[in-house]
Short mmCIF file of C-alpha atoms and ligand atoms in Angstrom, two decimals:
data_model
loop_
_atom_site.label_atom_id
_atom_site.label_comp_id
_atom_site.label_asym_id
_atom_site.label_seq_id
_atom_site.Cartn_x
_atom_site.Cartn_y
_atom_site.Cartn_z
CA MET A 1 5.94 14.88 1.39
CA ARG A 2 3.36 13.48 3.74
CA HIS A 3 -0.19 13.64 2.27
CA LYS A 4 -3.48 11.81 2.29
CA ILE A 5 -3.70 8.70 -0.01
CA VAL A 6 -6.48 6.13 -0.66
CA ALA A 7 -5.26 3.26 -2.73
CA GLY A 8 -7.37 0.37 -4.02
CA ASN A 9 -5.68 -3.07 -4.40
CA TRP A 10 -7.82 -5.09 -6.84
CA LYS A 11 -5.90 -8.26 -6.29
CA MET A 12 -6.75 -11.00 -8.84
CA HIS A 13 -10.16 -9.53 -9.62
CA LYS A 14 -11.67 -7.97 -12.79
CA ASN A 15 -11.02 -8.99 -16.39
CA ALA A 16 -10.44 -6.39 -19.10
CA GLU A 17 -14.08 -5.46 -19.58
CA GLU A 18 -14.78 -5.35 -15.93
CA THR A 19 -11.68 -3.25 -15.35
CA GLU A 20 -12.91 -0.69 -17.90
CA ASP A 21 -16.42 -0.69 -16.30
CA LEU A 22 -15.07 -0.13 -12.82
CA LEU A 23 -12.72 2.66 -14.01
CA ASN A 24 -15.62 4.39 -15.77
CA GLU A 25 -17.70 4.22 -12.56
CA LEU A 26 -14.79 5.58 -10.56
CA ILE A 27 -14.20 8.39 -13.00
CA ALA A 28 -17.92 9.35 -12.61
CA LYS A 29 -18.08 9.01 -8.84
CA LEU A 30 -14.79 10.04 -7.43
CA PRO A 31 -14.35 13.70 -6.44
CA SER A 32 -11.92 15.56 -8.74
CA ASP A 33 -11.22 18.38 -6.37
CA VAL A 34 -10.15 16.64 -3.17
CA ALA A 35 -6.79 16.99 -1.38
CA VAL A 36 -6.25 13.23 -1.46
CA GLU A 37 -4.24 11.14 -3.88
CA ILE A 38 -6.32 8.29 -5.36
CA ILE A 39 -4.63 5.16 -6.60
CA VAL A 40 -5.89 1.95 -8.18
CA ALA A 41 -3.94 -1.22 -8.62
CA PRO A 42 -5.58 -3.53 -11.26
CA THR A 43 -3.95 -6.81 -12.34
CA PHE A 44 -0.80 -6.79 -14.53
CA VAL A 45 -2.64 -7.52 -17.76
CA ASN A 46 -4.91 -4.53 -17.32
CA LEU A 47 -2.32 -1.93 -16.20
CA ALA A 48 -1.53 -0.45 -19.62
CA SER A 49 -5.20 0.06 -20.42
CA ALA A 50 -5.93 1.49 -17.02
CA VAL A 51 -3.08 4.06 -17.51
CA ASP A 52 -4.55 5.10 -20.87
CA HIS A 53 -8.11 5.20 -19.47
CA LEU A 54 -7.09 7.39 -16.54
CA GLU A 55 -4.74 9.74 -18.39
CA PHE A 56 -6.78 12.95 -17.84
CA THR A 57 -8.11 12.12 -14.43
CA ASN A 58 -6.71 12.50 -10.88
CA ILE A 59 -6.63 8.75 -10.41
CA ASP A 60 -3.11 7.18 -10.50
CA VAL A 61 -2.27 3.47 -11.32
CA ALA A 62 -0.03 1.18 -9.26
CA ALA A 63 1.17 -2.44 -9.86
CA GLN A 64 0.55 -5.01 -7.23
CA ASN A 65 4.01 -6.57 -7.38
CA MET A 66 7.26 -6.68 -9.55
CA HIS A 67 10.37 -8.83 -9.75
CA GLN A 68 13.66 -7.65 -8.31
CA ALA A 69 15.80 -8.54 -11.38
CA GLU A 70 16.31 -6.07 -14.21
CA SER A 71 15.40 -8.81 -16.76
CA GLY A 72 16.22 -12.37 -17.43
CA ALA A 73 14.93 -16.00 -17.39
CA PHE A 74 12.13 -15.56 -14.81
CA THR A 75 9.14 -17.05 -16.47
CA GLY A 76 5.88 -15.32 -15.56
CA GLU A 77 7.52 -12.32 -13.91
CA ILE A 78 7.38 -8.63 -14.58
CA SER A 79 10.18 -6.00 -14.31
CA ALA A 80 10.40 -2.43 -13.11
CA ASP A 81 11.36 -1.30 -16.61
CA MET A 82 8.23 -2.93 -18.10
CA LEU A 83 6.08 -1.13 -15.55
CA LYS A 84 7.72 2.31 -16.09
CA ASN A 85 7.55 1.74 -19.88
CA ILE A 86 3.72 1.66 -19.83
CA GLY A 87 3.50 4.58 -17.45
CA VAL A 88 3.21 2.87 -14.08
CA ASN A 89 5.30 4.67 -11.47
CA THR A 90 4.09 3.10 -8.26
CA VAL A 91 4.29 -0.50 -7.00
CA ILE A 92 2.88 -2.22 -3.99
CA LEU A 93 5.52 -4.41 -2.35
CA GLY A 94 5.26 -6.76 0.71
CA HIS A 95 1.56 -7.39 0.66
CA SER A 96 0.74 -10.03 3.25
CA GLU A 97 -0.62 -12.36 0.53
CA ARG A 98 2.74 -12.11 -1.29
CA ARG A 99 4.49 -12.83 1.99
CA ALA A 100 2.22 -15.78 2.87
CA TYR A 101 1.48 -17.50 -0.46
CA PHE A 102 4.57 -16.64 -2.40
CA HIS A 103 6.94 -16.81 0.52
CA GLU A 104 8.35 -13.26 0.06
CA SER A 105 10.87 -12.59 2.83
CA ASP A 106 11.96 -9.23 4.21
CA ALA A 107 15.36 -9.77 2.48
CA LEU A 108 13.66 -10.43 -0.88
CA LEU A 109 11.46 -7.40 -0.40
CA ALA A 110 14.45 -5.25 0.38
CA SER A 111 15.98 -6.13 -2.98
CA LYS A 112 12.60 -5.44 -4.71
CA VAL A 113 12.52 -2.03 -3.01
CA ASN A 114 16.04 -1.29 -4.26
CA THR A 115 15.16 -2.21 -7.81
CA ALA A 116 11.99 -0.07 -7.73
CA LEU A 117 13.89 2.99 -6.38
CA LYS A 118 16.65 2.46 -8.83
CA HIS A 119 13.92 2.93 -11.52
CA ASP A 120 12.61 6.00 -9.78
CA MET A 121 9.42 4.23 -8.83
CA ARG A 122 7.46 4.93 -5.74
CA VAL A 123 6.87 1.97 -3.33
CA ILE A 124 3.80 1.30 -1.18
CA PHE A 125 5.46 -1.00 1.35
CA CYS A 126 3.11 -3.26 3.18
CA PHE A 127 3.81 -4.98 6.56
CA GLY A 128 1.91 -5.98 9.72
CA GLU A 129 1.68 -8.64 12.32
CA GLU A 130 -0.32 -11.91 12.31
CA LEU A 131 -3.02 -12.59 14.96
CA LYS A 132 -0.74 -14.94 16.89
CA ASP A 133 1.89 -12.13 17.12
CA ARG A 134 -0.68 -9.72 18.56
CA GLN A 135 -1.98 -12.34 20.93
CA ALA A 136 1.54 -12.91 22.12
CA HIS A 137 2.02 -9.09 22.50
CA GLN A 138 4.79 -9.30 19.87
CA HIS A 139 3.13 -6.95 17.36
CA PHE A 140 5.51 -4.04 17.92
CA ASN A 141 8.56 -6.29 17.64
CA ILE A 142 7.36 -7.86 14.48
CA VAL A 143 6.57 -4.53 12.85
CA GLU A 144 9.94 -3.08 13.94
CA ASN A 145 11.67 -6.13 12.46
CA GLN A 146 9.81 -5.81 9.15
CA LEU A 147 10.81 -2.15 8.85
CA ASN A 148 14.35 -2.88 9.88
CA ASP A 149 14.91 -5.80 7.47
CA GLY A 150 12.89 -4.40 4.52
CA LEU A 151 13.61 -0.70 4.56
CA PHE A 152 16.18 0.48 7.01
CA HIS A 153 19.11 -0.14 4.63
CA LEU A 154 17.80 2.82 2.63
CA GLU A 155 19.34 6.24 2.75
CA THR A 156 17.47 9.27 3.95
CA LYS A 157 17.00 10.64 0.42
CA ASP A 158 15.24 7.42 -0.63
CA TRP A 159 12.35 8.01 1.67
CA VAL A 160 10.67 10.58 -0.63
CA ASN A 161 9.61 7.50 -2.76
CA ILE A 162 8.35 5.39 0.15
CA VAL A 163 4.73 5.14 1.41
CA LEU A 164 4.05 2.76 4.26
CA ALA A 165 0.93 0.60 4.58
CA TYR A 166 0.42 -0.92 7.99
CA GLU A 167 -1.90 -3.91 7.47
CA PRO A 168 -2.42 -6.26 10.44
CA VAL A 169 -2.87 -9.68 8.68
CA TRP A 170 -5.77 -10.61 10.98
CA ALA A 171 -7.67 -7.62 9.63
CA ILE A 172 -7.19 -8.31 5.89
CA GLY A 173 -10.34 -9.59 4.16
CA THR A 174 -11.71 -10.85 7.44
CA GLY A 175 -14.21 -8.07 8.24
CA GLU A 176 -12.11 -7.63 11.49
CA THR A 177 -10.81 -4.05 11.59
CA ALA A 178 -8.20 -2.77 13.96
CA THR A 179 -9.93 -0.23 16.15
CA PRO A 180 -9.01 3.36 15.34
CA GLU A 181 -7.07 3.43 18.61
CA GLN A 182 -5.13 0.30 17.72
CA ALA A 183 -4.35 1.79 14.29
CA GLN A 184 -3.21 5.08 15.79
CA GLU A 185 -1.08 3.32 18.42
CA MET A 186 0.80 1.32 15.79
CA HIS A 187 1.10 4.25 13.32
CA HIS A 188 2.53 6.37 16.15
CA PHE A 189 4.97 3.52 16.98
CA ILE A 190 6.02 3.29 13.28
CA ARG A 191 6.64 7.03 13.07
CA GLU A 192 8.68 6.90 16.35
CA THR A 193 10.73 3.98 15.00
CA ILE A 194 11.51 5.94 11.77
CA ASN A 195 12.28 8.99 13.86
CA ALA A 196 14.86 6.98 15.98
CA LYS A 197 16.51 5.64 12.80
CA TYR A 198 16.27 8.67 10.40
CA GLY A 199 15.22 11.66 12.43
CA GLY A 200 12.08 13.85 12.54
CA ASP A 201 12.01 15.07 8.98
CA VAL A 202 11.79 11.62 7.48
CA ALA A 203 9.33 10.50 10.21
CA GLU A 204 7.06 13.50 9.71
CA ASP A 205 7.15 13.37 5.87
CA VAL A 206 6.30 9.70 5.29
CA SER A 207 2.62 8.87 4.57
CA ILE A 208 1.49 5.89 6.65
CA LEU A 209 -1.69 4.20 5.29
CA TYR A 210 -3.83 1.66 7.27
CA GLY A 211 -5.21 -1.40 5.57
CA GLY A 212 -7.50 -4.14 6.86
CA SER A 213 -11.29 -4.22 6.28
CA VAL A 214 -11.63 -0.51 5.80
CA LYS A 215 -15.27 0.05 4.75
CA PRO A 216 -17.47 3.20 4.24
CA ASP A 217 -18.75 2.87 7.75
CA ASN A 218 -15.45 2.78 9.58
CA ALA A 219 -13.20 4.84 7.31
CA LYS A 220 -13.92 8.24 8.80
CA GLU A 221 -13.02 7.27 12.30
CA ILE A 222 -9.82 5.48 11.27
CA PHE A 223 -8.73 8.31 8.97
CA SER A 224 -9.39 10.91 11.69
CA LYS A 225 -6.43 9.56 13.77
CA PRO A 226 -3.37 11.92 13.62
CA ASP A 227 -0.87 9.38 12.42
CA VAL A 228 -3.19 7.70 9.86
CA ASP A 229 -2.70 9.30 6.40
CA GLY A 230 -5.17 7.21 4.52
CA GLY A 231 -5.85 3.63 3.52
CA LEU A 232 -4.94 0.67 1.46
CA ILE A 233 -8.27 -0.84 0.50
CA GLY A 234 -8.94 -4.40 -0.70
CA GLY A 235 -12.57 -5.72 -0.95
CA ALA A 236 -14.18 -2.31 -0.79
CA ALA A 237 -12.08 -1.01 -3.62
CA LEU A 238 -14.02 -3.33 -5.99
CA ASN A 239 -17.23 -1.43 -5.48
CA SER A 240 -17.25 2.02 -6.93
CA ASP A 241 -19.77 3.36 -4.35
CA HIS A 242 -17.85 1.95 -1.39
CA PHE A 243 -14.48 3.15 -2.75
CA ALA A 244 -15.86 6.72 -3.38
CA ALA A 245 -17.39 6.79 0.08
CA ILE A 246 -14.00 5.80 1.54
CA VAL A 247 -12.20 8.60 -0.43
CA ASN A 248 -14.77 11.09 0.71
CA ALA A 249 -14.27 10.01 4.34
CA ILE A 250 -10.75 11.48 4.37
C1 PEP B 301 -5.60 -5.53 1.50
O1 PEP B 301 -5.67 -6.63 0.82
O2 PEP B 301 -4.67 -4.79 1.43
C2 PEP B 301 -6.78 -5.16 2.24
C3 PEP B 301 -6.67 -4.22 3.12
O3 PEP B 301 -7.94 -5.97 2.06
P1 PEP B 301 -9.33 -5.71 2.76
O4 PEP B 301 -9.61 -4.23 2.65
O5 PEP B 301 -10.28 -6.48 1.93
O6 PEP B 301 -9.19 -6.15 4.21
#
């Protein structure tokens, strides 16, 4: 069901002690009575301790990636079963850094999505155009293709476990944010694209997050747009005051 979500992607930041410190700060500073789902995604090695640490809080834990295979000779990789087994039920897939640095294609992501859903995990599926695509006025085509190739093989029933995160690559970690109007325009397009494929119920029920240099001073305006259901936060998620301010901006 569509609802407000603020998720923090910690990327390759924070060792075990720093993870515990940041979690303690977040527990102290984040509101416990808000109608917004709060998620943090620490690194793989700190997921189990984060799940334990957050057990009696309203903060959920997500993984930043996982492998598509059930198990096997894939040195350095982590499976859906391993995540579920330590109490992680949500996984971020398709982040632009995975696409760019680890060459994850839409076809590969589609198979990761399938594996996650098979294990009853929820997927935060990231996608978005590069600067050159927007400059060439190809951003709608690019986004439509990413949805088509990564997710549109799914059945209607699968969409209860899908959260979308539109993240224009040119706005990630750059300080350059899409204007609230640009975010709304694309989120509306995404909902219309889903409507055309799956119908109004799926389109209205899916939560669509915006990601790309969301900060305490721009969050409120972005989140006020009707098709923006929250944010996927990178840099600002590493500062408990900033992350709490963003959650409170919903
Ligand atoms: C991200 O990495 O998903 C992201 C949105 O990063 P930042 O907020 O730092 O732009």
